[in-house]
PDB file of C-alpha atoms in Angstrom:
ATOM      1  CA  MET D   1      -0.066  -0.093  -0.058  1.00  0.00           C
ATOM      2  CA  GLY D   2       1.362   3.353  -0.925  1.00  0.00           C
ATOM      3  CA  LYS D   3       1.577   6.631   0.731  1.00  0.00           C
ATOM      4  CA  THR D   4       1.373  10.123  -0.467  1.00  0.00           C
ATOM      5  CA  HIS D   5       3.680  12.901   0.317  1.00  0.00           C
ATOM      6  CA  SER D   6       3.356  16.742   0.171  1.00  0.00           C
ATOM      7  CA  SER D   7       6.345  17.006  -1.999  1.00  0.00           C
ATOM      8  CA  HIS D   8       4.927  14.609  -4.583  1.00  0.00           C
ATOM      9  CA  PRO D   9       1.317  14.632  -4.444  1.00  0.00           C
ATOM     10  CA  GLU D  10       0.696  13.362  -7.775  1.00  0.00           C
ATOM     11  CA  HIS D  11       1.282   9.784  -7.063  1.00  0.00           C
ATOM     12  CA  GLU D  12       1.775   7.507  -3.929  1.00  0.00           C
ATOM     13  CA  LEU D  13       4.992   6.550  -3.027  1.00  0.00           C
ATOM     14  CA  GLU D  14       5.961   2.763  -2.314  1.00  0.00           C
ATOM     15  CA  LEU D  15       8.365   1.194  -0.134  1.00  0.00           C
ATOM     16  CA  LYS D  16      10.967  -0.484  -2.154  1.00  0.00           C
ATOM     17  CA  ASN D  17      14.368  -2.153  -1.252  1.00  0.00           C
ATOM     18  CA  TYR D  18      16.935  -1.917  -4.514  1.00  0.00           C
ATOM     19  CA  ARG D  19      20.158  -2.633  -3.782  1.00  0.00           C
ATOM     20  CA  LYS D  20      21.467   0.420  -5.478  1.00  0.00           C
ATOM     21  CA  PRO D  21      22.288   3.848  -5.107  1.00  0.00           C
ATOM     22  CA  TYR D  22      20.093   6.750  -5.615  1.00  0.00           C
ATOM     23  CA  ILE D  23      19.549  10.482  -4.913  1.00  0.00           C
ATOM     24  CA  CYS D  24      16.869  11.469  -2.648  1.00  0.00           C
ATOM     25  CA  ASP D  25      14.539  13.940  -4.115  1.00  0.00           C
ATOM     26  CA  GLY D  26      13.798  15.481  -0.542  1.00  0.00           C
ATOM     27  CA  CYS D  27      17.142  16.245   0.723  1.00  0.00           C
ATOM     28  CA  LYS D  28      19.223  15.846  -2.503  1.00  0.00           C
ATOM     29  CA  GLU D  29      21.591  13.703  -0.753  1.00  0.00           C
ATOM     30  CA  HIS D  30      22.813   9.824  -1.747  1.00  0.00           C
ATOM     31  CA  GLY D  31      20.685   6.807  -0.443  1.00  0.00           C
ATOM     32  CA  PHE D  32      20.899   3.222  -0.658  1.00  0.00           C
ATOM     33  CA  GLY D  33      18.519   0.279  -0.124  1.00  0.00           C
ATOM     34  CA  LYS D  34      15.379   1.223   1.052  1.00  0.00           C
ATOM     35  CA  ARG D  35      13.547   4.294  -0.051  1.00  0.00           C
ATOM     36  CA  TYR D  36       9.876   5.560  -0.747  1.00  0.00           C
ATOM     37  CA  ARG D  37       9.523   5.571  -4.573  1.00  0.00           C
ATOM     38  CA  CYS D  38       7.436   6.635  -7.420  1.00  0.00           C
ATOM     39  CA  GLU D  39       8.260   4.392 -10.279  1.00  0.00           C
ATOM     40  CA  GLU D  40       6.440   6.397 -12.824  1.00  0.00           C
ATOM     41  CA  CYS D  41       8.003   9.527 -11.893  1.00  0.00           C
ATOM     42  CA  ASP D  42      11.625   8.329 -10.864  1.00  0.00           C
ATOM     43  CA  TYR D  43      11.136   9.972  -7.474  1.00  0.00           C
ATOM     44  CA  ASP D  44      12.663   8.696  -4.350  1.00  0.00           C
ATOM     45  CA  LEU D  45      12.661   9.551  -0.543  1.00  0.00           C
ATOM     46  CA  HIS D  46      14.749   8.294   2.518  1.00  0.00           C
ATOM     47  CA  GLU D  47      12.466   7.073   4.760  1.00  0.00           C
ATOM     48  CA  ASP D  48      13.434   9.930   7.197  1.00  0.00           C
ATOM     49  CA  CYS D  49      12.495  12.466   4.474  1.00  0.00           C
ATOM     50  CA  MET D  50       9.196  10.733   3.715  1.00  0.00           C
ATOM     51  CA  PHE D  51       8.069  10.751   7.558  1.00  0.00           C
ATOM     52  CA  LYS D  52       9.291  14.176   8.706  1.00  0.00           C
ATOM     53  CA  LYS D  53       8.836  15.138  12.322  1.00  0.00           C
ATOM     54  CA  SER D  54       7.317  18.414  13.224  1.00  0.00           C
ATOM     55  CA  THR D  55       9.758  19.004  16.031  1.00  0.00           C
ATOM     56  CA  THR D  56      12.996  16.914  17.000  1.00  0.00           C
ATOM     57  CA  THR D  57      16.014  17.008  19.202  1.00  0.00           C
ATOM     58  CA  HIS D  58      19.438  15.742  19.053  1.00  0.00           C
ATOM     59  CA  LYS D  59      21.770  14.970  22.279  1.00  0.00           C
ATOM     60  CA  PHE D  60      24.674  16.717  20.605  1.00  0.00           C
ATOM     61  CA  PHE D  61      22.914  20.018  21.064  1.00  0.00           C
ATOM     62  CA  LYS D  62      21.735  20.101  24.626  1.00  0.00           C
ATOM     63  CA  GLU D  63      18.404  21.617  25.574  1.00  0.00           C
ATOM     64  CA  SER D  64      17.894  22.319  21.874  1.00  0.00           C
ATOM     65  CA  THR D  65      14.758  21.724  19.562  1.00  0.00           C
ATOM     66  CA  PHE D  66      14.879  21.557  16.012  1.00  0.00           C
ATOM     67  CA  LYS D  67      11.827  22.562  14.024  1.00  0.00           C
ATOM     68  CA  PHE D  68      11.495  20.823  10.767  1.00  0.00           C
ATOM     69  CA  LYS D  69      10.154  23.143   8.131  1.00  0.00           C
ATOM     70  CA  PHE D  70       9.508  21.829   4.489  1.00  0.00           C
ATOM     71  CA  TYR D  71      10.950  23.946   1.856  1.00  0.00           C
ATOM     72  CA  ASP D  72      11.490  23.272  -2.057  1.00  0.00           C
ATOM     73  CA  LYS D  73      14.729  25.068  -1.347  1.00  0.00           C
ATOM     74  CA  PRO D  74      16.402  25.867   1.919  1.00  0.00           C
ATOM     75  CA  PRO D  75      15.385  28.846   4.031  1.00  0.00           C
ATOM     76  CA  ARG D  76      17.134  32.093   2.542  1.00  0.00           C
ATOM     77  CA  LYS D  77      17.719  35.607   3.589  1.00  0.00           C
ATOM     78  CA  CYS D  78      17.325  37.144   0.255  1.00  0.00           C
ATOM     79  CA  ASP D  79      16.118  36.387  -3.266  1.00  0.00           C
ATOM     80  CA  LYS D  80      19.242  36.332  -4.719  1.00  0.00           C
ATOM     81  CA  ILE D  81      19.920  33.092  -6.761  1.00  0.00           C
ATOM     82  CA  ASN D  82      23.749  32.739  -6.082  1.00  0.00           C
ATOM     83  CA  CYS D  83      24.004  34.488  -2.901  1.00  0.00           C
ATOM     84  CA  ASN D  84      26.679  32.625  -1.051  1.00  0.00           C
ATOM     85  CA  LYS D  85      25.612  34.182   2.334  1.00  0.00           C
ATOM     86  CA  CYS D  86      22.430  32.369   1.948  1.00  0.00           C
ATOM     87  CA  LYS D  87      23.711  29.047   1.362  1.00  0.00           C
ATOM     88  CA  ARG D  88      23.038  26.664   4.790  1.00  0.00           C
ATOM     89  CA  TYR D  89      25.413  24.124   5.608  1.00  0.00           C
ATOM     90  CA  CYS D  90      24.697  20.793   7.769  1.00  0.00           C
ATOM     91  CA  ASP D  91      26.400  21.093  11.074  1.00  0.00           C
ATOM     92  CA  ALA D  92      26.965  17.244  11.304  1.00  0.00           C
ATOM     93  CA  CYS D  93      28.568  16.558   7.699  1.00  0.00           C
ATOM     94  CA  GLY D  94      29.368  20.128   6.740  1.00  0.00           C
ATOM     95  CA  LYS D  95      27.601  19.606   3.281  1.00  0.00           C
ATOM     96  CA  HIS D  96      25.597  22.071   1.533  1.00  0.00           C
ATOM     97  CA  ILE D  97      21.996  21.799   2.192  1.00  0.00           C
ATOM     98  CA  LYS D  98      20.055  21.852  -1.069  1.00  0.00           C
ATOM     99  CA  GLY D  99      16.464  20.302   0.341  1.00  0.00           C
ATOM    100  CA  PHE D 100      14.821  19.173   3.341  1.00  0.00           C
ATOM    101  CA  VAL D 101      16.352  20.267   6.458  1.00  0.00           C
ATOM    102  CA  TYR D 102      15.886  20.228  10.430  1.00  0.00           C
ATOM    103  CA  HIS D 103      16.528  23.745  11.222  1.00  0.00           C
ATOM    104  CA  CYS D 104      16.713  25.529  14.624  1.00  0.00           C
ATOM    105  CA  ASP D 105      15.417  29.120  14.351  1.00  0.00           C
ATOM    106  CA  GLU D 106      16.910  30.291  17.577  1.00  0.00           C
ATOM    107  CA  LYS D 107      20.604  29.009  16.956  1.00  0.00           C
ATOM    108  CA  GLY D 108      20.493  28.737  13.106  1.00  0.00           C
ATOM    109  CA  TRP D 109      21.681  25.154  13.230  1.00  0.00           C
ATOM    110  CA  ASP D 110      20.884  22.754  10.635  1.00  0.00           C
ATOM    111  CA  LEU D 111      20.721  19.120  10.129  1.00  0.00           C
ATOM    112  CA  HIS D 112      20.032  16.614   7.109  1.00  0.00           C
ATOM    113  CA  PRO D 113      17.214  14.479   8.197  1.00  0.00           C
ATOM    114  CA  CYS D 114      19.596  11.435   7.771  1.00  0.00           C
ATOM    115  CA  CYS D 115      22.571  13.146   9.786  1.00  0.00           C
ATOM    116  CA  HIS D 116      19.936  13.708  12.554  1.00  0.00           C
ATOM    117  CA  ASN D 117      19.970  10.025  13.233  1.00  0.00           C
ATOM    118  CA  LEU D 118      23.957   9.927  13.993  1.00  0.00           C
ATOM    119  CA  LYS D 119      24.126   8.241  17.534  1.00  0.00           C
ATOM    120  CA  ASN D 120      26.005  10.229  20.349  1.00  0.00           C
ATOM    121  CA  GLU D 121      27.924   7.398  21.152  1.00  0.00           C
ATOM    122  CA  LEU D 122      28.634   4.157  19.336  1.00  0.00           C
ATOM    123  CA  LYS D 123      30.365   0.891  20.575  1.00  0.00           C
ATOM    124  CA  ILE D 124      32.241  -1.416  18.270  1.00  0.00           C
ATOM    125  CA  ASP D 125      33.827  -4.685  19.449  1.00  0.00           C
ATOM    126  CA  GLY D 126      34.366  -2.911  22.857  1.00  0.00           C
ATOM    127  CA  VAL D 127      35.777   0.347  21.411  1.00  0.00           C
ATOM    128  CA  LYS D 128      33.687   3.414  22.277  1.00  0.00           C
ATOM    129  CA  PHE D 129      33.303   6.121  19.795  1.00  0.00           C
ATOM    130  CA  GLN D 130      32.111   9.420  20.768  1.00  0.00           C
ATOM    131  CA  LEU D 131      30.450  12.142  18.408  1.00  0.00           C
ATOM    132  CA  GLY D 132      31.835  15.801  19.076  1.00  0.00           C
ATOM    133  CA  GLU D 133      32.858  18.837  17.112  1.00  0.00           C
ATOM    134  CA  THR D 134      36.047  18.361  15.056  1.00  0.00           C
ATOM    135  CA  VAL D 135      38.944  19.290  17.109  1.00  0.00           C
ATOM    136  CA  SER D 136      41.609  16.763  15.995  1.00  0.00           C
ATOM    137  CA  LYS D 137      43.027  15.437  12.697  1.00  0.00           C
ATOM    138  CA  CYS D 138      40.792  12.840  10.778  1.00  0.00           C
ATOM    139  CA  SER D 139      42.601   9.596  10.024  1.00  0.00           C
ATOM    140  CA  TRP D 140      41.338   9.403   6.554  1.00  0.00           C
ATOM    141  CA  CYS D 141      42.072  13.071   5.276  1.00  0.00           C
ATOM    142  CA  ASN D 142      44.553  13.850   7.992  1.00  0.00           C
ATOM    143  CA  GLN D 143      43.054  17.426   8.274  1.00  0.00           C
ATOM    144  CA  LYS D 144      41.092  19.089  11.284  1.00  0.00           C
ATOM    145  CA  LYS D 145      39.152  21.163   8.520  1.00  0.00           C
ATOM    146  CA  ILE D 146      36.345  19.303   6.423  1.00  0.00           C
ATOM    147  CA  LYS D 147      37.884  18.851   2.983  1.00  0.00           C
ATOM    148  CA  ASP D 148      36.333  20.937   0.306  1.00  0.00           C
ATOM    149  CA  SER D 149      34.218  22.913   2.939  1.00  0.00           C
ATOM    150  CA  LEU D 150      33.356  26.483   2.038  1.00  0.00           C
ATOM    151  CA  SER D 151      31.832  27.015   5.277  1.00  0.00           C
ATOM    152  CA  ARG D 152      33.031  28.076   8.618  1.00  0.00           C
ATOM    153  CA  ILE D 153      31.321  24.840  10.199  1.00  0.00           C
ATOM    154  CA  LYS D 154      33.619  22.466  11.587  1.00  0.00           C
ATOM    155  CA  GLY D 155      31.377  19.445  11.114  1.00  0.00           C
ATOM    156  CA  TRP D 156      31.213  16.553  13.510  1.00  0.00           C
ATOM    157  CA  SER D 157      33.825  13.782  14.089  1.00  0.00           C
ATOM    158  CA  TYR D 158      33.589  10.591  15.948  1.00  0.00           C
ATOM    159  CA  VAL D 159      36.761  10.011  18.218  1.00  0.00           C
ATOM    160  CA  SER D 160      37.283   6.578  19.942  1.00  0.00           C
ATOM    161  CA  GLU D 161      37.786   6.477  23.526  1.00  0.00           C
ATOM    162  CA  CYS D 162      41.171   4.956  23.167  1.00  0.00           C
ATOM    163  CA  ASP D 163      42.146   7.965  20.691  1.00  0.00           C
ATOM    164  CA  THR D 164      43.284   5.660  18.214  1.00  0.00           C
ATOM    165  CA  TYR D 165      40.353   6.418  15.421  1.00  0.00           C
ATOM    166  CA  HIS D 166      39.389  10.091  14.312  1.00  0.00           C
ATOM    167  CA  PHE D 167      36.866  10.212  11.598  1.00  0.00           C
ATOM    168  CA  HIS D 168      34.916  13.115  10.040  1.00  0.00           C
ATOM    169  CA  VAL D 169      31.386  12.345   9.383  1.00  0.00           C
ATOM    170  CA  TYR D 170      31.826  14.062   6.163  1.00  0.00           C
ATOM    171  CA  CYS D 171      34.643  11.868   5.370  1.00  0.00           C
ATOM    172  CA  ALA D 172      32.938   8.723   6.122  1.00  0.00           C
ATOM    173  CA  MET D 173      30.508   9.437   3.225  1.00  0.00           C
ATOM    174  CA  GLU D 174      33.164  10.789   0.909  1.00  0.00           C
ATOM    175  CA  MET D 175      34.955   7.462   1.270  1.00  0.00           C
ATOM    176  CA  VAL D 176      31.935   5.339  -0.100  1.00  0.00           C
ATOM    177  CA  ILE D 177      31.223   8.153  -2.975  1.00  0.00           C
ATOM    178  CA  ASP D 178      34.783   7.879  -3.848  1.00  0.00           C
ATOM    179  CA  ALA D 179      34.611   3.967  -4.139  1.00  0.00           C
ATOM    180  CA  TRP D 180      31.401   3.966  -6.123  1.00  0.00           C
ATOM    181  CA  ARG D 181      33.038   6.416  -8.736  1.00  0.00           C
ATOM    182  CA  ASN D 182      36.195   4.478  -8.884  1.00  0.00           C
ATOM    183  CA  GLY D 183      34.226   1.387  -9.404  1.00  0.00           C
ATOM    184  CA  THR D 184      35.892  -0.511  -6.316  1.00  0.00           C
ATOM    185  CA  ALA D 185      32.639  -2.586  -5.720  1.00  0.00           C
ATOM    186  CA  ASN D 186      31.304  -5.201  -7.886  1.00  0.00           C
ATOM    187  CA  SER D 187      28.965  -3.817 -10.754  1.00  0.00           C
ATOM    188  CA  ASN D 188      27.125  -7.037 -10.728  1.00  0.00           C
ATOM    189  CA  ASP D 189      26.121  -6.827  -6.960  1.00  0.00           C
ATOM    190  CA  CYS D 190      24.667  -3.236  -7.457  1.00  0.00           C
ATOM    191  CA  LEU D 191      27.541  -1.404  -5.663  1.00  0.00           C
ATOM    192  CA  ALA D 192      26.412  -3.118  -2.464  1.00  0.00           C
ATOM    193  CA  LEU D 193      28.185  -1.878   0.564  1.00  0.00           C
ATOM    194  CA  GLU D 194      28.704  -5.257   1.665  1.00  0.00           C
ATOM    195  CA  THR D 195      31.491  -5.842  -1.258  1.00  0.00           C
ATOM    196  CA  LEU D 196      32.691  -2.209  -1.057  1.00  0.00           C
ATOM    197  CA  GLU D 197      36.387  -1.640  -0.388  1.00  0.00           C
ATOM    198  CA  LEU D 198      36.554   1.721   1.578  1.00  0.00           C
ATOM    199  CA  PRO D 199      39.766   3.791   0.681  1.00  0.00           C
ATOM    200  CA  ILE D 200      40.584   3.404   4.305  1.00  0.00           C
ATOM    201  CA  GLN D 201      41.168  -0.045   4.042  1.00  0.00           C
ATOM    202  CA  ARG D 202      43.898   0.344   1.207  1.00  0.00           C
ATOM    203  CA  GLN D 203      45.651   2.861   3.222  1.00  0.00           C
ATOM    204  CA  LEU D 204      45.710   0.719   6.382  1.00  0.00           C
ATOM    205  CA  ASN D 205      46.809  -2.256   4.438  1.00  0.00           C
ATOM    206  CA  ARG D 206      49.847  -0.445   3.015  1.00  0.00           C
ATOM    207  CA  ASN D 207      50.562   0.123   6.432  1.00  0.00           C
ATOM    208  CA  GLY D 208      50.776  -3.539   7.421  1.00  0.00           C
ATOM    209  CA  TRP D 209      47.301  -3.479   9.281  1.00  0.00           C
ATOM    210  CA  ARG D 210      45.702  -6.260   6.851  1.00  0.00           C
ATOM    211  CA  GLY D 211      43.682  -8.549   8.922  1.00  0.00           C
ATOM    212  CA  ASN D 212      44.471  -6.558  12.180  1.00  0.00           C
ATOM    213  CA  LYS D 213      41.685  -5.887  14.624  1.00  0.00           C
ATOM    214  CA  TYR D 214      42.059  -2.197  14.192  1.00  0.00           C
ATOM    215  CA  LEU D 215      41.277  -2.611  10.592  1.00  0.00           C
ATOM    216  CA  ARG D 216      38.111  -4.588  11.268  1.00  0.00           C
ATOM    217  CA  ILE D 217      36.994  -2.185  13.629  1.00  0.00           C
ATOM    218  CA  ALA D 218      37.655   0.867  11.578  1.00  0.00           C
ATOM    219  CA  LYS D 219      35.659  -0.945   8.535  1.00  0.00           C
ATOM    220  CA  VAL D 220      32.670  -1.848  10.876  1.00  0.00           C
ATOM    221  CA  PHE D 221      32.557   1.467  12.294  1.00  0.00           C
ATOM    222  CA  LEU D 222      32.642   3.400   8.939  1.00  0.00           C
ATOM    223  CA  LYS D 223      30.137   1.396   7.309  1.00  0.00           C
ATOM    224  CA  THR D 224      27.991   1.538  10.353  1.00  0.00           C
ATOM    225  CA  ILE D 225      27.951   5.313   9.894  1.00  0.00           C
ATOM    226  CA  VAL D 226      27.489   5.275   6.262  1.00  0.00           C
ATOM    227  CA  SER D 227      24.481   3.094   6.528  1.00  0.00           C
ATOM    228  CA  ILE D 228      22.990   5.911   8.568  1.00  0.00           C
ATOM    229  CA  LEU D 229      23.838   8.626   6.465  1.00  0.00           C
ATOM    230  CA  LEU D 230      22.642   6.854   3.265  1.00  0.00           C
ATOM    231  CA  GLY D 231      18.982   6.484   5.065  1.00  0.00           C
ATOM    232  CA  ASP D 232      18.962   2.700   5.843  1.00  0.00           C
ATOM    233  CA  PRO D 233      20.733   1.604   9.088  1.00  0.00           C
ATOM    234  CA  THR D 234      19.673  -1.984   8.413  1.00  0.00           C
ATOM    235  CA  ILE D 235      21.787  -2.433   5.311  1.00  0.00           C
ATOM    236  CA  THR D 236      24.980  -3.777   6.472  1.00  0.00           C
ATOM    237  CA  LEU D 237      24.027  -5.716   9.567  1.00  0.00           C
ATOM    238  CA  GLY D 238      24.875  -9.140   8.057  1.00  0.00           C
ATOM    239  CA  SER D 239      28.091  -8.165   6.537  1.00  0.00           C
ATOM    240  CA  LEU D 240      29.172  -6.067   9.776  1.00  0.00           C
ATOM    241  CA  LEU D 241      29.018  -9.332  11.926  1.00  0.00           C
ATOM    242  CA  VAL D 242      31.018 -11.225   9.390  1.00  0.00           C
ATOM    243  CA  ASP D 243      33.724  -8.454   9.264  1.00  0.00           C
ATOM    244  CA  LEU D 244      34.144  -8.741  13.168  1.00  0.00           C
ATOM    245  CA  ILE D 245      34.349 -12.263  13.186  1.00  0.00           C
ATOM    246  CA  ILE D 246      36.694 -13.390  10.206  1.00  0.00           C
ATOM    247  CA  GLY D 247      37.757  -9.514   8.903  1.00  0.00           C
TER     248      GLY D 247
END
């Protein structure tokens, strides 16, 4: 049974689960796996974009409430088409906001709907990762500042309690996009995350970390974050268990 959405009132959207990437027509960000789709119009929405909340909170911002407002385009201060001052950036991933957004009127904070699902704390095989604002160099890009960011937003990072792992949320997603572009996934498997070789693996392998526990944990952690950002946190559960057991 399909459901209607205000952004696409012409037809109902049906829940699909295609094992291939797509661009969400709501937030304009990448997606994978489950999506609400109109086949006739080639229109897709992340589940979180399909079922928006009127108000929501995130533990990263203590005592703050985000109010979701639907816009065909992000809220702007003026009517100029290419006004850089009006561009909004997600406080979590640092990327330009092009569509649906959770916005705090009081503080001016913004979150993509999928970024809103990032957990304040994650635990992978006994290693605890804490979400925070970027203060140290990322293990992938080796920079404190988000790569290619045109805003002053530092973005969020996950840092392990043991201080071994530091990853920008932005970089976790960029790894997957780069891997898709470079064809490191099996094309016959629809670029599934289960078969995807992340660039961090090649980097760590060159440093002699092949088969090492550190590599396994890094791979599982990154795929966990990416599955959240892609709008379907269930897509890698089976492969993640295998990675930890036999990685």
